[in-house]
Coordinates of C-alpha atoms in Angstrom, one line a residue:
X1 CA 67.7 102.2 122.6
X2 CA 70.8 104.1 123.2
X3 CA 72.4 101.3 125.3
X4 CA 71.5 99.0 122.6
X5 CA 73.1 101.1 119.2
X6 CA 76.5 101.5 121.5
X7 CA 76.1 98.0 122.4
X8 CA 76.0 96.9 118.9
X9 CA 79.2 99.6 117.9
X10 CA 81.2 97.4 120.5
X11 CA 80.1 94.2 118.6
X12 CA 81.2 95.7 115.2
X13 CA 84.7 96.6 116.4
X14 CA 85.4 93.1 117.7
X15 CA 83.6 91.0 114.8
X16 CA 86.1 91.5 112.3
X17 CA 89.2 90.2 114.3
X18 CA 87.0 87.4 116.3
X19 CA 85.6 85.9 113.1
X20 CA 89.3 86.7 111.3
X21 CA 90.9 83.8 113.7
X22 CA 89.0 81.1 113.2
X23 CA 88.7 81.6 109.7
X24 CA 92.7 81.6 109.5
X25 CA 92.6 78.6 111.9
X26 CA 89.8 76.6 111.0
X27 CA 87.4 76.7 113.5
X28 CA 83.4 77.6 113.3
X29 CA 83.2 81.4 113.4
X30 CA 79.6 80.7 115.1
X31 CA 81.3 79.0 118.0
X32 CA 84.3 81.6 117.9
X33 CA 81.4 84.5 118.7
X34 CA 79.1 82.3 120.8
X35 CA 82.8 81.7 122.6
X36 CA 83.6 85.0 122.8
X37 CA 79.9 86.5 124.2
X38 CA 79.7 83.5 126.8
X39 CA 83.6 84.0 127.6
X40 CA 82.8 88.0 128.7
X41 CA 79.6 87.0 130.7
X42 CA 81.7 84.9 132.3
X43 CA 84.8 87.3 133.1
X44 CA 82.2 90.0 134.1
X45 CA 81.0 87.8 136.9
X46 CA 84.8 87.0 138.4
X47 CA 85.0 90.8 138.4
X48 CA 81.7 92.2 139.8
X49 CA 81.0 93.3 136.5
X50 CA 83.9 96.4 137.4
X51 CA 85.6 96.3 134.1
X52 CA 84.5 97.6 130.7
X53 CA 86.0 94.4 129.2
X54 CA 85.2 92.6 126.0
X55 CA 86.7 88.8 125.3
X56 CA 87.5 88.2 121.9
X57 CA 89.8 85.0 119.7
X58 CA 93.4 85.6 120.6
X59 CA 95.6 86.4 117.4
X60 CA 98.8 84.7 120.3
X61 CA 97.5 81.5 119.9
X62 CA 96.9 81.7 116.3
X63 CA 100.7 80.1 115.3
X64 CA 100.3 77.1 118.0
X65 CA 96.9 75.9 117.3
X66 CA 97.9 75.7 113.5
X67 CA 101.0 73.8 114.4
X68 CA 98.8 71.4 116.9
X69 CA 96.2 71.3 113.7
X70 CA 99.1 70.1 111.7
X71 CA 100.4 67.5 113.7
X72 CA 97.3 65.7 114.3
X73 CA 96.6 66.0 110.5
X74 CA 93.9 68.9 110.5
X75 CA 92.1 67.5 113.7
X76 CA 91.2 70.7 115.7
X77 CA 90.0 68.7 119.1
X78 CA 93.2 68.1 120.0
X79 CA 94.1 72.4 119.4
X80 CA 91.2 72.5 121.9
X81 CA 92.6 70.3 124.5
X82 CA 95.3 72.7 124.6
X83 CA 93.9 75.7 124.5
X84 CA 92.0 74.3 127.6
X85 CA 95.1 73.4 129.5
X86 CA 96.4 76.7 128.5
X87 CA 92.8 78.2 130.3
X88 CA 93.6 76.0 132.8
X89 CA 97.0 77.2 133.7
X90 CA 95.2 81.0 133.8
X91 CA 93.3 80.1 136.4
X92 CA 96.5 78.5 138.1
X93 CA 98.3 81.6 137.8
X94 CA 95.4 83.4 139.0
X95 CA 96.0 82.1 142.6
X96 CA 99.2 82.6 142.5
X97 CA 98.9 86.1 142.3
X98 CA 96.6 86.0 144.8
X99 CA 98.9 84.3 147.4
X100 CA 101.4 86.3 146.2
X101 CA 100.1 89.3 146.4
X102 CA 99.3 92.3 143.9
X103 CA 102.0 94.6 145.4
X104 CA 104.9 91.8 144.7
X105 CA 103.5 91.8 141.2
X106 CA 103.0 95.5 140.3
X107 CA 106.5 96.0 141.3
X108 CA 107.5 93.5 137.7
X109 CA 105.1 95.9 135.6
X110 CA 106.3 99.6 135.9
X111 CA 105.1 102.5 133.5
X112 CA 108.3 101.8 131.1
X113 CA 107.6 98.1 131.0
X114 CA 104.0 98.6 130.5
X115 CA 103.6 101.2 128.6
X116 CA 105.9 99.8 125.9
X117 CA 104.4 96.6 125.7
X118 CA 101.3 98.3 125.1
X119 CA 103.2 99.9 122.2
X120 CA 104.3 96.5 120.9
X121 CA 100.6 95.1 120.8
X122 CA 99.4 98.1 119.3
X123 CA 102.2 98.5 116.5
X124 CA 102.3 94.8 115.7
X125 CA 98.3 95.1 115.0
X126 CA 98.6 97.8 112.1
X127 CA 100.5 96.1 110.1
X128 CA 97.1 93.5 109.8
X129 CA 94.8 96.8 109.6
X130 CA 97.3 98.1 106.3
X131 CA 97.1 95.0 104.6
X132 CA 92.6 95.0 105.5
X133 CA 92.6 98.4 104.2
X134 CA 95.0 97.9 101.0
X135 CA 92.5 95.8 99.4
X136 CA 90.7 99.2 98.6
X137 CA 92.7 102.0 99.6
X138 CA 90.1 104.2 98.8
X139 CA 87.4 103.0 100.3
X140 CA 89.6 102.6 103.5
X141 CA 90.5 105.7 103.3
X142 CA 87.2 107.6 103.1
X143 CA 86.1 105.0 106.2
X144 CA 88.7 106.0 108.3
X145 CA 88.3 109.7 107.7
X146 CA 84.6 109.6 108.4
X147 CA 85.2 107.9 112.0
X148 CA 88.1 110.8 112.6
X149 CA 85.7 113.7 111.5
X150 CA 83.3 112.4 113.6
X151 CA 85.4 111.8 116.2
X152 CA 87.2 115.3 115.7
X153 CA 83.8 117.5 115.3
X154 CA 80.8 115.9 116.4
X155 CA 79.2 116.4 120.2
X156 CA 77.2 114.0 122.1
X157 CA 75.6 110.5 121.2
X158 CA 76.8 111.3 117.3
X159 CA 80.0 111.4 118.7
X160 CA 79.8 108.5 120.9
X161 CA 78.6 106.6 117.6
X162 CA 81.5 107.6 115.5
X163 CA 82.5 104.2 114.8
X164 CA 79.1 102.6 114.2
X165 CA 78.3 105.4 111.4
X166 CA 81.3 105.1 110.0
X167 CA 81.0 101.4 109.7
X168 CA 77.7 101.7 108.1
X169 CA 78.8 104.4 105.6
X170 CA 81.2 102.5 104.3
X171 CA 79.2 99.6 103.7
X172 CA 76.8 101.6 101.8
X173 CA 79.4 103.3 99.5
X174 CA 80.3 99.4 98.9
X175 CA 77.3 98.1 98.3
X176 CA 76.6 101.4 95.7
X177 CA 79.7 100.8 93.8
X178 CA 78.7 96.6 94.1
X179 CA 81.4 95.5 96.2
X180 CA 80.0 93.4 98.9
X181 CA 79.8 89.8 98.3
X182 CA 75.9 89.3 99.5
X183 CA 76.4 85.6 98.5
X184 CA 77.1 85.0 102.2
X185 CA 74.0 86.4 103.2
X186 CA 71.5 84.2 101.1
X187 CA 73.3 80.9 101.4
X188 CA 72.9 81.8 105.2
X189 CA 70.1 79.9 107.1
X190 CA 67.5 82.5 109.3
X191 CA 68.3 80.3 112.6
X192 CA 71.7 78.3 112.5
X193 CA 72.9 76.6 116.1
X194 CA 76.4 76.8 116.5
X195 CA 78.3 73.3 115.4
X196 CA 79.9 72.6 118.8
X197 CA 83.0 70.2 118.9
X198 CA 84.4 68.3 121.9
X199 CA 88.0 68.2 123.2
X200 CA 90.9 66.0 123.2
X201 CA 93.7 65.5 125.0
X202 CA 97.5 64.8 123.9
X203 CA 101.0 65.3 125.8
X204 CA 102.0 67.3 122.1
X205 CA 99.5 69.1 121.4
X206 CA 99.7 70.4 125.0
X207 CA 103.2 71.3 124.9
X208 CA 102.9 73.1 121.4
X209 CA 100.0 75.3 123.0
X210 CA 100.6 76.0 126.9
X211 CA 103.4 77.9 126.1
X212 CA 102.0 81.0 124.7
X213 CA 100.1 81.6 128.1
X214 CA 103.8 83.4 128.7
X215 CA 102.0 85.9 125.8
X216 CA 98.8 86.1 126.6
X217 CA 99.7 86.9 130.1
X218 CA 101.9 90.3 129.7
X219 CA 99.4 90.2 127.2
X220 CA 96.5 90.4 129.8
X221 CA 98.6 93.0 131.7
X222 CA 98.8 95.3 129.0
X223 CA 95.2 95.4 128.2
X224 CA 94.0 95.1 131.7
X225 CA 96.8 98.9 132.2
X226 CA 95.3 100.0 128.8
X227 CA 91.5 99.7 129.6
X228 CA 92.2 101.2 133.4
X229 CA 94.5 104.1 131.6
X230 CA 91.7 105.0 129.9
X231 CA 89.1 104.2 132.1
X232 CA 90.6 106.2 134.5
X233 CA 90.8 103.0 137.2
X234 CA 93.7 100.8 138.5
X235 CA 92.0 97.5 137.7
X236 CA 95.0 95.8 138.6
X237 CA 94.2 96.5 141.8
X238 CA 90.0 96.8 142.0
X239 CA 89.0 93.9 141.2
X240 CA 92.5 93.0 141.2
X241 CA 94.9 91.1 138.7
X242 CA 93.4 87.6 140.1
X243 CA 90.5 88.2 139.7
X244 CA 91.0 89.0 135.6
X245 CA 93.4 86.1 135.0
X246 CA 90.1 84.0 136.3
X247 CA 87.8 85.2 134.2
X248 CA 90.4 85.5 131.6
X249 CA 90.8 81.3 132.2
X250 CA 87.8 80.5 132.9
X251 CA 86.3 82.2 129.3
X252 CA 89.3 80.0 127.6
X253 CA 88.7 76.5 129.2
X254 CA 84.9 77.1 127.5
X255 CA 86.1 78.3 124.5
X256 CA 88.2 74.9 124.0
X257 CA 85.6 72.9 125.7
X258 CA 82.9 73.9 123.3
X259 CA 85.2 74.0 119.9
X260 CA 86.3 78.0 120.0
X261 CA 89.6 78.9 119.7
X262 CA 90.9 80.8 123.2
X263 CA 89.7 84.2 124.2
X264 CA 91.4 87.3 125.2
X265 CA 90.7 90.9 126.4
X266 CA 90.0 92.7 123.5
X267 CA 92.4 96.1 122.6
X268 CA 89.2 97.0 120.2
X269 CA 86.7 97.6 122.0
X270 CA 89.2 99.3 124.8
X271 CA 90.0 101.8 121.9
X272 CA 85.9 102.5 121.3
X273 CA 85.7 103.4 124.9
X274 CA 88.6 105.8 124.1
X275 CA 87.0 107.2 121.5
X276 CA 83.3 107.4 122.6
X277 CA 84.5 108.2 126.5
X278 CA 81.5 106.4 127.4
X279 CA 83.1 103.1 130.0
X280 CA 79.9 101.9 131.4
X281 CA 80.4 97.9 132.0
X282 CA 77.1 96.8 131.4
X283 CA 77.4 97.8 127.6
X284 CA 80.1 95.1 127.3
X285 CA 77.6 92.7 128.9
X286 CA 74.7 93.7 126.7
X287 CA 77.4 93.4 123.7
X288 CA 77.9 90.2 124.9
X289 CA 74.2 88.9 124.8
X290 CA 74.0 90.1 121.5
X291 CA 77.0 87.9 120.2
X292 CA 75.3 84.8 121.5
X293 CA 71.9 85.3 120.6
X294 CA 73.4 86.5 116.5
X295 CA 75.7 83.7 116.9
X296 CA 72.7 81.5 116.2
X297 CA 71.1 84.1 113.6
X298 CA 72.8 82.9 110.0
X299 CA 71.6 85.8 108.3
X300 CA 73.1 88.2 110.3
X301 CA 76.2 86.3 110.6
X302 CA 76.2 86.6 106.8
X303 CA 75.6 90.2 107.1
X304 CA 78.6 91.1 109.1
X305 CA 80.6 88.7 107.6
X306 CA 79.9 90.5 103.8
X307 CA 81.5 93.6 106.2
X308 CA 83.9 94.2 102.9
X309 CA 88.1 94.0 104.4
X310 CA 88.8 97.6 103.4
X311 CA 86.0 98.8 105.9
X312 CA 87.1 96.9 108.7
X313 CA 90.6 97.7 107.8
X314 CA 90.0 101.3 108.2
X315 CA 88.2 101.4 111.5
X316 CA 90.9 99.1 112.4
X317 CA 93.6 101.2 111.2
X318 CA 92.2 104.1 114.4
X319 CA 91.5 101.4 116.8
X320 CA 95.0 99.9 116.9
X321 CA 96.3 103.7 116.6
X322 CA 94.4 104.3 119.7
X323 CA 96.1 101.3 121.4
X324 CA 99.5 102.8 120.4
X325 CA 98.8 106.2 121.3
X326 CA 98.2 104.7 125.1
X327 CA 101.1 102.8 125.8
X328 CA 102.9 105.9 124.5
X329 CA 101.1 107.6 127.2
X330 CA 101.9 105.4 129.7
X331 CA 105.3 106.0 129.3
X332 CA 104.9 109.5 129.2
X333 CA 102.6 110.0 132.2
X334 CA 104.9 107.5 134.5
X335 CA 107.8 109.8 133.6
X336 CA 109.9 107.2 133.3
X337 CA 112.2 108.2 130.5
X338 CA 114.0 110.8 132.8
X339 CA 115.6 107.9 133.4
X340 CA 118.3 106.4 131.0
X341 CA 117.8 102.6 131.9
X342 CA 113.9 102.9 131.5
X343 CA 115.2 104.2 127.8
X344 CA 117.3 101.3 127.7
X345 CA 114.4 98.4 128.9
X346 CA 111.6 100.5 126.6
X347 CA 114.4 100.3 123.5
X348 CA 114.9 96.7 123.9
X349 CA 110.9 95.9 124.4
X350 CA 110.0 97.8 121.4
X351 CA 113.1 96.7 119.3
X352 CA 112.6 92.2 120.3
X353 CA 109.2 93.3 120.1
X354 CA 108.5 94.4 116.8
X355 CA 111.5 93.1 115.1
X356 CA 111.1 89.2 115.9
X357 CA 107.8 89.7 114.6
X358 CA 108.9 91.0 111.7
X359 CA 111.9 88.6 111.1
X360 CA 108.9 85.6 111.7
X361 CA 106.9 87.0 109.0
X362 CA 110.3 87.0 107.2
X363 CA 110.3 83.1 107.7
X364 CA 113.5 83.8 110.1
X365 CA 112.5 82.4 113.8
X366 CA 114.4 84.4 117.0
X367 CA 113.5 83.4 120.0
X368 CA 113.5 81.0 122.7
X369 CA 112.6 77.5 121.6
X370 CA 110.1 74.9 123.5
X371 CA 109.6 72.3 121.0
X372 CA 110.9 72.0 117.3
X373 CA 108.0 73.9 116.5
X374 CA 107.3 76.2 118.9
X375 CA 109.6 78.7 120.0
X376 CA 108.8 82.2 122.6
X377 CA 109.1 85.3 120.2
X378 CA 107.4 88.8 120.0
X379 CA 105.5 90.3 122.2
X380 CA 106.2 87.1 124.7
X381 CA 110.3 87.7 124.4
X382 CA 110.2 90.9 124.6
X383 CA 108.2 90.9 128.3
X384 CA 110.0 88.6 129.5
X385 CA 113.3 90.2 128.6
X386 CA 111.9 93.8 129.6
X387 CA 110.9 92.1 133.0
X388 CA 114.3 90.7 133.5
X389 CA 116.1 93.8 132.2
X390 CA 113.8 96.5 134.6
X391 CA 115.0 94.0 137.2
X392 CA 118.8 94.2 136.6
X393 CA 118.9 97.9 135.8
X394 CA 116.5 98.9 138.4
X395 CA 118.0 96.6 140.9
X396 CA 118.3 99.5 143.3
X397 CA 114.7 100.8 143.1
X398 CA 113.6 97.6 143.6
X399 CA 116.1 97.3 147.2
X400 CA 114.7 100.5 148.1
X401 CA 111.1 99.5 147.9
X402 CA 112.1 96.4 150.3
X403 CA 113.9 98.3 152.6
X404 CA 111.1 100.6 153.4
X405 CA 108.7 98.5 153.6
X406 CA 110.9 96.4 156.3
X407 CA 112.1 99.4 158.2
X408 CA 108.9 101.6 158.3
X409 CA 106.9 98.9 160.9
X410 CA 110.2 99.1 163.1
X411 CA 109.9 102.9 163.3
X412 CA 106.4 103.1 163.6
X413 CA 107.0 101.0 166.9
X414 CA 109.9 103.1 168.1

């Protein structure tokens, strides 16, 4: 029973922003949850079921697939063919780092480069928790400071469900003062299969969408360094980085296959196992059982989609806090800022970070273009440039890693 009330915290901290993207997109929100509980079975069995990992609809791809939806007048299938190239082109990379080798890799990714894209991903979420939220401050308010008491004061299991009762609270205070909309509730069917689309394939549509892999991948890194930070595991190395860009893939050629839009790791339900210290995989998994089998249960579907915004936008306002809080961390624990070029690469990841984001909301594009539509910006720009810059500045770290690793067989001979 225990299992099964955490189990069901996890699915409430990932329901509002899995149903919130094919809403704004146009896909089935059914499919986006059966998608997203089929997607995590599926990751937990490239990984040996190691990681405390929940898959979830990617906000990255949110931009492309309306621009694919839009060039193929409001036909979605082609989106889908994308997004499963794009899965596709996961797995790809997948072997690569493989071949490759983790080492090569981790050398790309240190603490001042991971920990502030971390940073980005969490600081470019709040914005959408403030604007959840500010459709009733108040009731956002009183939300958010019942999960933070309860996270501040209470012991055990209570604890541990902070985010559940808080949840639940709200909703009640809601339903008092008669703000819930129960109209999605009884215009809901009991049993409802999800209304599964299949693919297709264009050249366009393609190009519009592959490119944000670039995003979800430094994406994939940050959350796969978030959820081992506070896991207290290098899962870039056990199961290894391969391993989770296969799942990763894999989840998002089934999400496009079956009419979902593409899944990611999910920051939310890494910020409940923050909260609730409690990182036992098979919760996930469980979590993930329930999202298919409520996927085809209408009522409930209704239920959590009545959820009123400022609730969610509350609780969401201390789970993307969380996510900032440990890429700050990061940084802080790597000790990176006694240096004054890590300052420099953090500065510049934080700064192309937040502010192309906030010049694209601005209707004001910076970036690098692919097509006449699509262009690489945020989060995406701002790896790649902090990846490029820790390589330039850090040139000589990097020579002296290579250097060791050369001479150290030679003396071990001698």
């Amino acid at each position: 029973m225990k299992k099964t009330v955490m189990s069901l915290q996890h699915l409430l901290a990932m329901f509002g922003a899995t149903v919130l993207v094919p809403i704004l997109t146009g896909f089935n929100p059914a499919v986006a949850i059966f998608c997203a509980g089929v997607g995590t079975l599926i990751f937990h069995a490239c990984t040996g079921g190691k990681v405390p990992v929940f898959l979830g609809s990617s906000f990255a791809f949110i931009p492309v697939i309306l621009a694919a939806k839009e060039a193929y007048g409001g036909d979605l299938a082609y989106a889908q063919g994308g997004i499963m190239v794009a899965g596709l082109i996961y797995v790809i990379m997948s072997f690569v780092v493989k071949m490759v080798g983790i080492d090569k890799i981790k050398k790309y990714f240190p603490p001042q480069v991971t920990g502030a894209m971390i940073g980005v991903i969490g600081l470019n979420l709040l914005p959408t928790a403030f604007n959840m939220a500010s459709s009733n401050l108040l009731i956002a308010i009183i939300t958010l400071g019942i999960a933070f008491c309860i996270n501040k004061f209470a012991k055990g299991f209570i604890k541990q469900l902070g985010i559940l009762i808080a949840v639940i609270s709200g909703y009640v205070i809601c339903l008092v003062m008669g703000l819930v909309d129960v109209s999605t509730i009884t215009q809901a069917s009991l049993v409802e299969i999800p209304k599964f689309t299949l693919p297709k394939f264009s050249l366009e549509a393609i190009v519009i969408i592959a490119p944000v892999v670039l995003a979800v991948f430094m994406e994939h890194i940050g959350d796969m360094t978030t959820n081992g930070a506070v896991v207290g595991k290098n899962f870039i190395e056990n199961p290894g980085l391969n391993k989770t860009l296969l799942g990763d893939g894999l989840a998002t050629m089934v999400a496009g296959f079956l009419g979902g839009p593409a899944n990611t790791t999910y920051g939310e339900n890494t910020a409940v196992l923050a909260i609730t210290k409690n990182y036992d995989p098979s919760l996930l998994r469980r979590t993930a059982v329930f999202a298919i089998i409520l996927s085809c249960i209408g009522k409930f579907g209704g239920f959590l989609q009545s959820i009123p915004q400022a609730v969610m936008g509350g609780i969401s306002i201390l789970l993307f806090s969380m996510i900032t809080f440990v890429g700050f961390k990061t940084i802080k624990d790597g000790e990176c800022t006694k240096n004054k070029n890590n300052i420099i690469i953090i500065a510049t990841i934080m700064i192309i970070g937040l502010g192309t984001t906030y010049l694209g909301n601005k209707g004001i594009v910076i970036g690098i273009p692919i097509t006449e539509t699509v262009s690489i910006t945020g989060l995406s720009l701002s790896a790649i440039v902090g990846v490029i810059l820790n390589r330039i500045l850090n040139n000589s770290e990097f020579k002296v890693k290579e250097d060791t690793k050369n001479v150290s067989p030679q003396a071990t001979i001698v």
